[in-house]
Structure formats: structure tokens, C-alpha cells
Amino acid sequence: MKKIAVLGLGKIGTLAAELLHRSGFEVTGIDMTPPREALAFPVKSLDLAQGDQVEDALSTQDAVLSCLPFSLNAKLAEIAHAQGIHYFDLTEDVPTTKAILELSKTSRGLMAPQCGLAPGFVGIIGADLIASLDDCRSCKMRVGALPQNPTGMMGYAFNWSPEGVVNEYLNDCEVIEGGEIKWVSAMEWLEDIYIDGVRLEAFTTSGGLGTMCETYLGRVDNIDYKTMRYPGHAAQMNFFFHELLMRDHRKEAGEILVNAKPPVQDDVVYVHVAAEGMQNGRLQRREFVRGYRPIEVAGQQRTAIAWTTAASVVAVIEMVRDGTLPSQGFLRQEDIPLTAFLQTPTGSLYAG
């Protein structure tokens, strides 16, 4: 794998392309409206809704990374499958992932969705903690992408795709509870979490577990994923989506929220993963707790959500190129070894 196309050149897509270029890949960036700034790799302007144009653009590539809205990924995965090239994306959408899983059964390349932060990096950590125990009874994964200096009752800023956030807040959430796979409502199961003395609330959101429920059914009795926010956020969002019925107007809801709470530069990504179980006959609790902040990457200051998301997928692509991961079939995040991930050129950013 040498040549890779990156589709969608927003902040995360552009950074992922820059990191891939820095790592030695021959990158081609593709977007309907390419960035104005000069980049170190060629960029093509392309209407991604035109399937024949996308097919032509990918015909000379070894792999494709989608940094597009999740609604466009299923079709792109079909094109990658037909051309026999590797496919990577950042999606948190469950139906999209299930469609890609079906494609992987006959794929000539690797189909690797959900390679971002959550799902993605958080699942790699969760799997590592589960493996560290002889018998794991629970694994709780929490991620929060937040402004460092929140304002207002919502205490939030939309540094991530509004379409993705609305999707996560409204779709049902898969969990393992009491040894059974269950579906629960989003924005429920509230709990308090403290990281470095900062009080956060956590609640269920969709998609963060990726394929972990199917993988660990019968092996871990309790697994769930929650999003972390500042206290009071869940109540505000429940009022907005359910009492005001904005759940029936998802596109408009995203537009309203971004207009009210635009992106900020000073953000923070909190990761809190905990597993409990038996080790050498004793009950143990293993934790991975971090707060990631903006850093300089590829010559520029990058927001925490941008670099943590982009670095996760690029590290996975580096592992596939280097033979550390399979080159065919379906890649589950929980099958990615954490130690090897952190030793890649880009994955090492998490260990800094």
C-alpha cells in the first residue's frame, strides 16, 4: 500500500492527509471545495455525489480514507470493494458499519471502518485492558471532546460534525448488560466522572463501541460506551431534541446547534476507560485516563479533536502498510494491539 486518496478535506481530513504524506504515502486529496492553502500533495476538486467520477479517481489508488459525513460512506465503501482497494473511515454510524462488514466477506482489500477516536482509539484501549485480566466482568469506555473554557448552560462547542453528534444523541445504543446484548436509549444512564478534579457527566450515545458487543459477548458481562460532557448538558439536549421535537428535524437541529455553539481552538479530549475483573485470584480495576489538548502537528497548532481523530486512523493505516495488521477482510478496532499502535510514527503522538 503506497498510494492513498483522502476524501473530505475538512480540518480532520486535511490533517490526516498531511500525516499520511509525512509518513511516506503518496497522497491525493479529494474534495468538492478543496482548501485554499497550499498543501504538500496534489488535490482534486470532485463532486463526490458523482459515482463514476469517484470510481475514476480511485482507479489508480491502493487505498481510500473517507473523512466524509457518514451518510456518504456506504456508497464509497462499495466503490472501494469493487476496485479491490483498502477502505478506511471514521464513521460512528452502526448501519453503515454493518453494510461494510457484509462487503468485507468478499473483499480483496481490507475494510476498516470506525478508525477514529470513538469508535476507534477507545476500543483499542478497552481491548487492551480486558486482555490484561484473567476474567473481565466489565469494561466502561468514556470519551468527551469539549471546550476548555465552556460557556452557557450547554457547556459545549461543535468541534465535531454536527450530523455525527445529532446521530449519536438520537440513535439507540448497543451495550452488553448482564451477559446479554441490549439496545438502550441515547442520553440515558447518567453518571458523574472526575478527571483531574474536573466534574463531568457521562451518558449513553450511539456507535462508540463499534463491534465490541459482538466480539465480547459471552466473555465480558458488561460493556458500555458513554459520551462525557460538562454537568447539565444532557438535560439541555433532551429538552432540545425531545420536548421541542427537534429529533424529527435532524438537519435543522445540527444547523441550529452549530450556529449557537461554533467551534473553538482551545479544546480538550478526555478519555476514561476502566475494566474490572480477576487477576491472579484477586479483583482488580485497570484504568486508562488522559486529557489530550491542542498540540503542534505537521507544522501547525491543531485542536485536540482534530489530531486525536486523524492520528488514530493514520496509525492504523501505517500498521496495515507495515504488515502489523491484516491486508484483507474486516478490521475490528479491538483486534489492534495497543502497544504496536503507540509505536507507529503517528500513534506515538498519544504517548507524548
PDB file of N, CA and C in Angstrom, residues 251-306:
ATOM      1  N   LYS A 251     -31.449  17.601  10.389  1.00  0.00           N
ATOM      2  CA  LYS A 251     -30.600  18.542   9.662  1.00  0.00           C
ATOM      3  C   LYS A 251     -30.710  19.938  10.257  1.00  0.00           C
ATOM      4  N   GLU A 252     -31.934  20.384  10.503  1.00  0.00           N
ATOM      5  CA  GLU A 252     -32.143  21.712  11.087  1.00  0.00           C
ATOM      6  C   GLU A 252     -31.571  21.774  12.501  1.00  0.00           C
ATOM      7  N   ALA A 253     -31.675  20.678  13.246  1.00  0.00           N
ATOM      8  CA  ALA A 253     -31.133  20.649  14.610  1.00  0.00           C
ATOM      9  C   ALA A 253     -29.632  20.881  14.592  1.00  0.00           C
ATOM     10  N   GLY A 254     -28.936  20.223  13.674  1.00  0.00           N
ATOM     11  CA  GLY A 254     -27.494  20.420  13.570  1.00  0.00           C
ATOM     12  C   GLY A 254     -27.133  21.845  13.221  1.00  0.00           C
ATOM     13  N   GLU A 255     -27.873  22.440  12.311  1.00  0.00           N
ATOM     14  CA  GLU A 255     -27.602  23.823  11.916  1.00  0.00           C
ATOM     15  C   GLU A 255     -27.823  24.789  13.078  1.00  0.00           C
ATOM     16  N   ILE A 256     -28.871  24.585  13.845  1.00  0.00           N
ATOM     17  CA  ILE A 256     -29.160  25.443  14.999  1.00  0.00           C
ATOM     18  C   ILE A 256     -28.048  25.335  16.044  1.00  0.00           C
ATOM     19  N   LEU A 257     -27.626  24.113  16.313  1.00  0.00           N
ATOM     20  CA  LEU A 257     -26.631  23.899  17.362  1.00  0.00           C
ATOM     21  C   LEU A 257     -25.275  24.490  16.993  1.00  0.00           C
ATOM     22  N   VAL A 258     -24.856  24.311  15.737  1.00  0.00           N
ATOM     23  CA  VAL A 258     -23.569  24.876  15.321  1.00  0.00           C
ATOM     24  C   VAL A 258     -23.616  26.402  15.326  1.00  0.00           C
ATOM     25  N   ASN A 259     -24.740  26.972  14.919  1.00  0.00           N
ATOM     26  CA  ASN A 259     -24.881  28.422  14.942  1.00  0.00           C
ATOM     27  C   ASN A 259     -24.809  28.962  16.365  1.00  0.00           C
ATOM     28  N   ALA A 260     -25.337  28.184  17.305  1.00  0.00           N
ATOM     29  CA  ALA A 260     -25.342  28.623  18.706  1.00  0.00           C
ATOM     30  C   ALA A 260     -23.995  28.397  19.385  1.00  0.00           C
ATOM     31  N   LYS A 261     -23.324  27.291  19.024  1.00  0.00           N
ATOM     32  CA  LYS A 261     -22.079  26.899  19.695  1.00  0.00           C
ATOM     33  C   LYS A 261     -21.016  26.535  18.658  1.00  0.00           C
ATOM     34  N   PRO A 262     -20.426  27.533  17.981  1.00  0.00           N
ATOM     35  CA  PRO A 262     -19.432  27.252  16.933  1.00  0.00           C
ATOM     36  C   PRO A 262     -18.152  26.662  17.504  1.00  0.00           C
ATOM     37  N   PRO A 263     -17.275  26.132  16.641  1.00  0.00           N
ATOM     38  CA  PRO A 263     -16.035  25.505  17.106  1.00  0.00           C
ATOM     39  C   PRO A 263     -15.124  26.487  17.846  1.00  0.00           C
ATOM     40  N   VAL A 264     -14.276  25.923  18.716  1.00  0.00           N
ATOM     41  CA  VAL A 264     -13.267  26.699  19.433  1.00  0.00           C
ATOM     42  C   VAL A 264     -11.898  26.082  19.174  1.00  0.00           C
ATOM     43  N   GLN A 265     -10.852  26.864  19.395  1.00  0.00           N
ATOM     44  CA  GLN A 265      -9.491  26.367  19.227  1.00  0.00           C
ATOM     45  C   GLN A 265      -8.949  25.711  20.489  1.00  0.00           C
ATOM     46  N   ASP A 266      -9.350  26.213  21.643  1.00  0.00           N
ATOM     47  CA  ASP A 266      -8.851  25.684  22.916  1.00  0.00           C
ATOM     48  C   ASP A 266      -9.796  24.603  23.425  1.00  0.00           C
ATOM     49  N   ASP A 267      -9.627  23.395  22.897  1.00  0.00           N
ATOM     50  CA  ASP A 267     -10.484  22.287  23.298  1.00  0.00           C
ATOM     51  C   ASP A 267      -9.690  21.260  24.092  1.00  0.00           C
ATOM     52  N   VAL A 268     -10.373  20.234  24.563  1.00  0.00           N
ATOM     53  CA  VAL A 268      -9.741  19.142  25.291  1.00  0.00           C
ATOM     54  C   VAL A 268     -10.510  17.869  24.974  1.00  0.00           C
ATOM     55  N   VAL A 269      -9.793  16.762  24.824  1.00  0.00           N
ATOM     56  CA  VAL A 269     -10.407  15.454  24.638  1.00  0.00           C
ATOM     57  C   VAL A 269     -10.074  14.605  25.858  1.00  0.00           C
ATOM     58  N   TYR A 270     -11.096  14.252  26.611  1.00  0.00           N
ATOM     59  CA  TYR A 270     -10.919  13.371  27.767  1.00  0.00           C
ATOM     60  C   TYR A 270     -11.225  11.931  27.359  1.00  0.00           C
ATOM     61  N   VAL A 271     -10.355  11.023  27.786  1.00  0.00           N
ATOM     62  CA  VAL A 271     -10.549   9.594  27.560  1.00  0.00           C
ATOM     63  C   VAL A 271     -10.495   8.896  28.917  1.00  0.00           C
ATOM     64  N   HIS A 272     -11.539   8.143  29.236  1.00  0.00           N
ATOM     65  CA  HIS A 272     -11.607   7.427  30.511  1.00  0.00           C
ATOM     66  C   HIS A 272     -12.116   6.017  30.231  1.00  0.00           C
ATOM     67  N   VAL A 273     -11.215   5.038  30.342  1.00  0.00           N
ATOM     68  CA  VAL A 273     -11.571   3.644  30.099  1.00  0.00           C
ATOM     69  C   VAL A 273     -11.195   2.846  31.343  1.00  0.00           C
ATOM     70  N   ALA A 274     -12.130   2.019  31.812  1.00  0.00           N
ATOM     71  CA  ALA A 274     -11.876   1.230  33.018  1.00  0.00           C
ATOM     72  C   ALA A 274     -12.397  -0.185  32.822  1.00  0.00           C
ATOM     73  N   ALA A 275     -11.599  -1.167  33.229  1.00  0.00           N
ATOM     74  CA  ALA A 275     -12.006  -2.574  33.185  1.00  0.00           C
ATOM     75  C   ALA A 275     -11.817  -3.178  34.575  1.00  0.00           C
ATOM     76  N   GLU A 276     -12.752  -4.023  34.955  1.00  0.00           N
ATOM     77  CA  GLU A 276     -12.690  -4.693  36.256  1.00  0.00           C
ATOM     78  C   GLU A 276     -12.794  -6.194  36.064  1.00  0.00           C
ATOM     79  N   GLY A 277     -12.066  -6.926  36.895  1.00  0.00           N
ATOM     80  CA  GLY A 277     -12.130  -8.380  36.810  1.00  0.00           C
ATOM     81  C   GLY A 277     -11.084  -9.031  37.689  1.00  0.00           C
ATOM     82  N   MET A 278     -10.906 -10.318  37.500  1.00  0.00           N
ATOM     83  CA  MET A 278      -9.994 -11.092  38.328  1.00  0.00           C
ATOM     84  C   MET A 278      -8.633 -11.232  37.652  1.00  0.00           C
ATOM     85  N   GLN A 279      -7.603 -11.069  38.457  1.00  0.00           N
ATOM     86  CA  GLN A 279      -6.232 -11.273  38.013  1.00  0.00           C
ATOM     87  C   GLN A 279      -5.477 -11.972  39.131  1.00  0.00           C
ATOM     88  N   ASN A 280      -4.977 -13.177  38.851  1.00  0.00           N
ATOM     89  CA  ASN A 280      -4.271 -13.975  39.869  1.00  0.00           C
ATOM     90  C   ASN A 280      -5.115 -14.164  41.127  1.00  0.00           C
ATOM     91  N   GLY A 281      -6.411 -14.388  40.927  1.00  0.00           N
ATOM     92  CA  GLY A 281      -7.298 -14.677  42.048  1.00  0.00           C
ATOM     93  C   GLY A 281      -7.779 -13.474  42.828  1.00  0.00           C
ATOM     94  N   ARG A 282      -7.432 -12.269  42.380  1.00  0.00           N
ATOM     95  CA  ARG A 282      -7.841 -11.062  43.111  1.00  0.00           C
ATOM     96  C   ARG A 282      -8.610 -10.128  42.182  1.00  0.00           C
ATOM     97  N   LEU A 283      -9.621  -9.454  42.729  1.00  0.00           N
ATOM     98  CA  LEU A 283     -10.400  -8.496  41.955  1.00  0.00           C
ATOM     99  C   LEU A 283      -9.561  -7.243  41.720  1.00  0.00           C
ATOM    100  N   GLN A 284      -9.448  -6.834  40.469  1.00  0.00           N
ATOM    101  CA  GLN A 284      -8.622  -5.692  40.091  1.00  0.00           C
ATOM    102  C   GLN A 284      -9.427  -4.704  39.248  1.00  0.00           C
ATOM    103  N   ARG A 285      -8.985  -3.444  39.239  1.00  0.00           N
ATOM    104  CA  ARG A 285      -9.542  -2.417  38.356  1.00  0.00           C
ATOM    105  C   ARG A 285      -8.386  -1.784  37.590  1.00  0.00           C
ATOM    106  N   ARG A 286      -8.464  -1.795  36.280  1.00  0.00           N
ATOM    107  CA  ARG A 286      -7.436  -1.201  35.427  1.00  0.00           C
ATOM    108  C   ARG A 286      -8.032   0.018  34.731  1.00  0.00           C
ATOM    109  N   GLU A 287      -7.267   1.113  34.692  1.00  0.00           N
ATOM    110  CA  GLU A 287      -7.790   2.355  34.116  1.00  0.00           C
ATOM    111  C   GLU A 287      -6.800   2.969  33.126  1.00  0.00           C
ATOM    112  N   PHE A 288      -7.346   3.627  32.133  1.00  0.00           N
ATOM    113  CA  PHE A 288      -6.588   4.479  31.218  1.00  0.00           C
ATOM    114  C   PHE A 288      -7.325   5.810  31.199  1.00  0.00           C
ATOM    115  N   VAL A 289      -6.699   6.840  31.755  1.00  0.00           N
ATOM    116  CA  VAL A 289      -7.346   8.149  31.869  1.00  0.00           C
ATOM    117  C   VAL A 289      -6.386   9.216  31.360  1.00  0.00           C
ATOM    118  N   ARG A 290      -6.826   9.979  30.364  1.00  0.00           N
ATOM    119  CA  ARG A 290      -5.989  11.022  29.771  1.00  0.00           C
ATOM    120  C   ARG A 290      -6.844  12.249  29.428  1.00  0.00           C
ATOM    121  N   GLY A 291      -6.169  13.387  29.405  1.00  0.00           N
ATOM    122  CA  GLY A 291      -6.751  14.607  28.870  1.00  0.00           C
ATOM    123  C   GLY A 291      -5.839  15.130  27.777  1.00  0.00           C
ATOM    124  N   TYR A 292      -6.267  15.068  26.530  1.00  0.00           N
ATOM    125  CA  TYR A 292      -5.459  15.494  25.391  1.00  0.00           C
ATOM    126  C   TYR A 292      -5.855  16.908  24.981  1.00  0.00           C
ATOM    127  N   ARG A 293      -4.837  17.760  24.771  1.00  0.00           N
ATOM    128  CA  ARG A 293      -5.082  19.158  24.425  1.00  0.00           C
ATOM    129  C   ARG A 293      -4.430  19.508  23.086  1.00  0.00           C
ATOM    130  N   PRO A 294      -4.685  20.687  22.558  1.00  0.00           N
ATOM    131  CA  PRO A 294      -4.074  21.062  21.273  1.00  0.00           C
ATOM    132  C   PRO A 294      -2.550  20.970  21.323  1.00  0.00           C
ATOM    133  N   ILE A 295      -1.965  20.506  20.232  1.00  0.00           N
ATOM    134  CA  ILE A 295      -0.512  20.424  20.113  1.00  0.00           C
ATOM    135  C   ILE A 295      -0.123  20.826  18.689  1.00  0.00           C
ATOM    136  N   GLU A 296       1.158  21.040  18.493  1.00  0.00           N
ATOM    137  CA  GLU A 296       1.641  21.327  17.144  1.00  0.00           C
ATOM    138  C   GLU A 296       1.908  20.013  16.416  1.00  0.00           C
ATOM    139  N   VAL A 297       1.272  19.841  15.286  1.00  0.00           N
ATOM    140  CA  VAL A 297       1.442  18.645  14.462  1.00  0.00           C
ATOM    141  C   VAL A 297       1.617  19.085  13.012  1.00  0.00           C
ATOM    142  N   ALA A 298       2.600  18.536  12.343  1.00  0.00           N
ATOM    143  CA  ALA A 298       2.863  18.853  10.936  1.00  0.00           C
ATOM    144  C   ALA A 298       2.969  20.362  10.720  1.00  0.00           C
ATOM    145  N   GLY A 299       3.643  21.034  11.659  1.00  0.00           N
ATOM    146  CA  GLY A 299       3.959  22.446  11.488  1.00  0.00           C
ATOM    147  C   GLY A 299       2.885  23.430  11.875  1.00  0.00           C
ATOM    148  N   GLN A 300       1.747  22.939  12.396  1.00  0.00           N
ATOM    149  CA  GLN A 300       0.676  23.838  12.795  1.00  0.00           C
ATOM    150  C   GLN A 300       0.070  23.415  14.125  1.00  0.00           C
ATOM    151  N   GLN A 301      -0.519  24.375  14.842  1.00  0.00           N
ATOM    152  CA  GLN A 301      -1.251  24.055  16.054  1.00  0.00           C
ATOM    153  C   GLN A 301      -2.583  23.417  15.675  1.00  0.00           C
ATOM    154  N   ARG A 302      -2.877  22.265  16.251  1.00  0.00           N
ATOM    155  CA  ARG A 302      -4.085  21.515  15.916  1.00  0.00           C
ATOM    156  C   ARG A 302      -4.960  21.346  17.155  1.00  0.00           C
ATOM    157  N   THR A 303      -6.270  21.404  16.943  1.00  0.00           N
ATOM    158  CA  THR A 303      -7.179  21.169  18.054  1.00  0.00           C
ATOM    159  C   THR A 303      -7.052  19.727  18.522  1.00  0.00           C
ATOM    160  N   ALA A 304      -7.448  19.487  19.763  1.00  0.00           N
ATOM    161  CA  ALA A 304      -7.342  18.137  20.321  1.00  0.00           C
ATOM    162  C   ALA A 304      -8.200  17.139  19.551  1.00  0.00           C
ATOM    163  N   ILE A 305      -9.431  17.526  19.196  1.00  0.00           N
ATOM    164  CA  ILE A 305     -10.293  16.596  18.492  1.00  0.00           C
ATOM    165  C   ILE A 305      -9.745  16.300  17.106  1.00  0.00           C
ATOM    166  N   ALA A 306      -9.117  17.279  16.463  1.00  0.00           N
ATOM    167  CA  ALA A 306      -8.572  17.050  15.118  1.00  0.00           C
ATOM    168  C   ALA A 306      -7.405  16.077  15.159  1.00  0.00           C
TER     169      ALA A 306
END
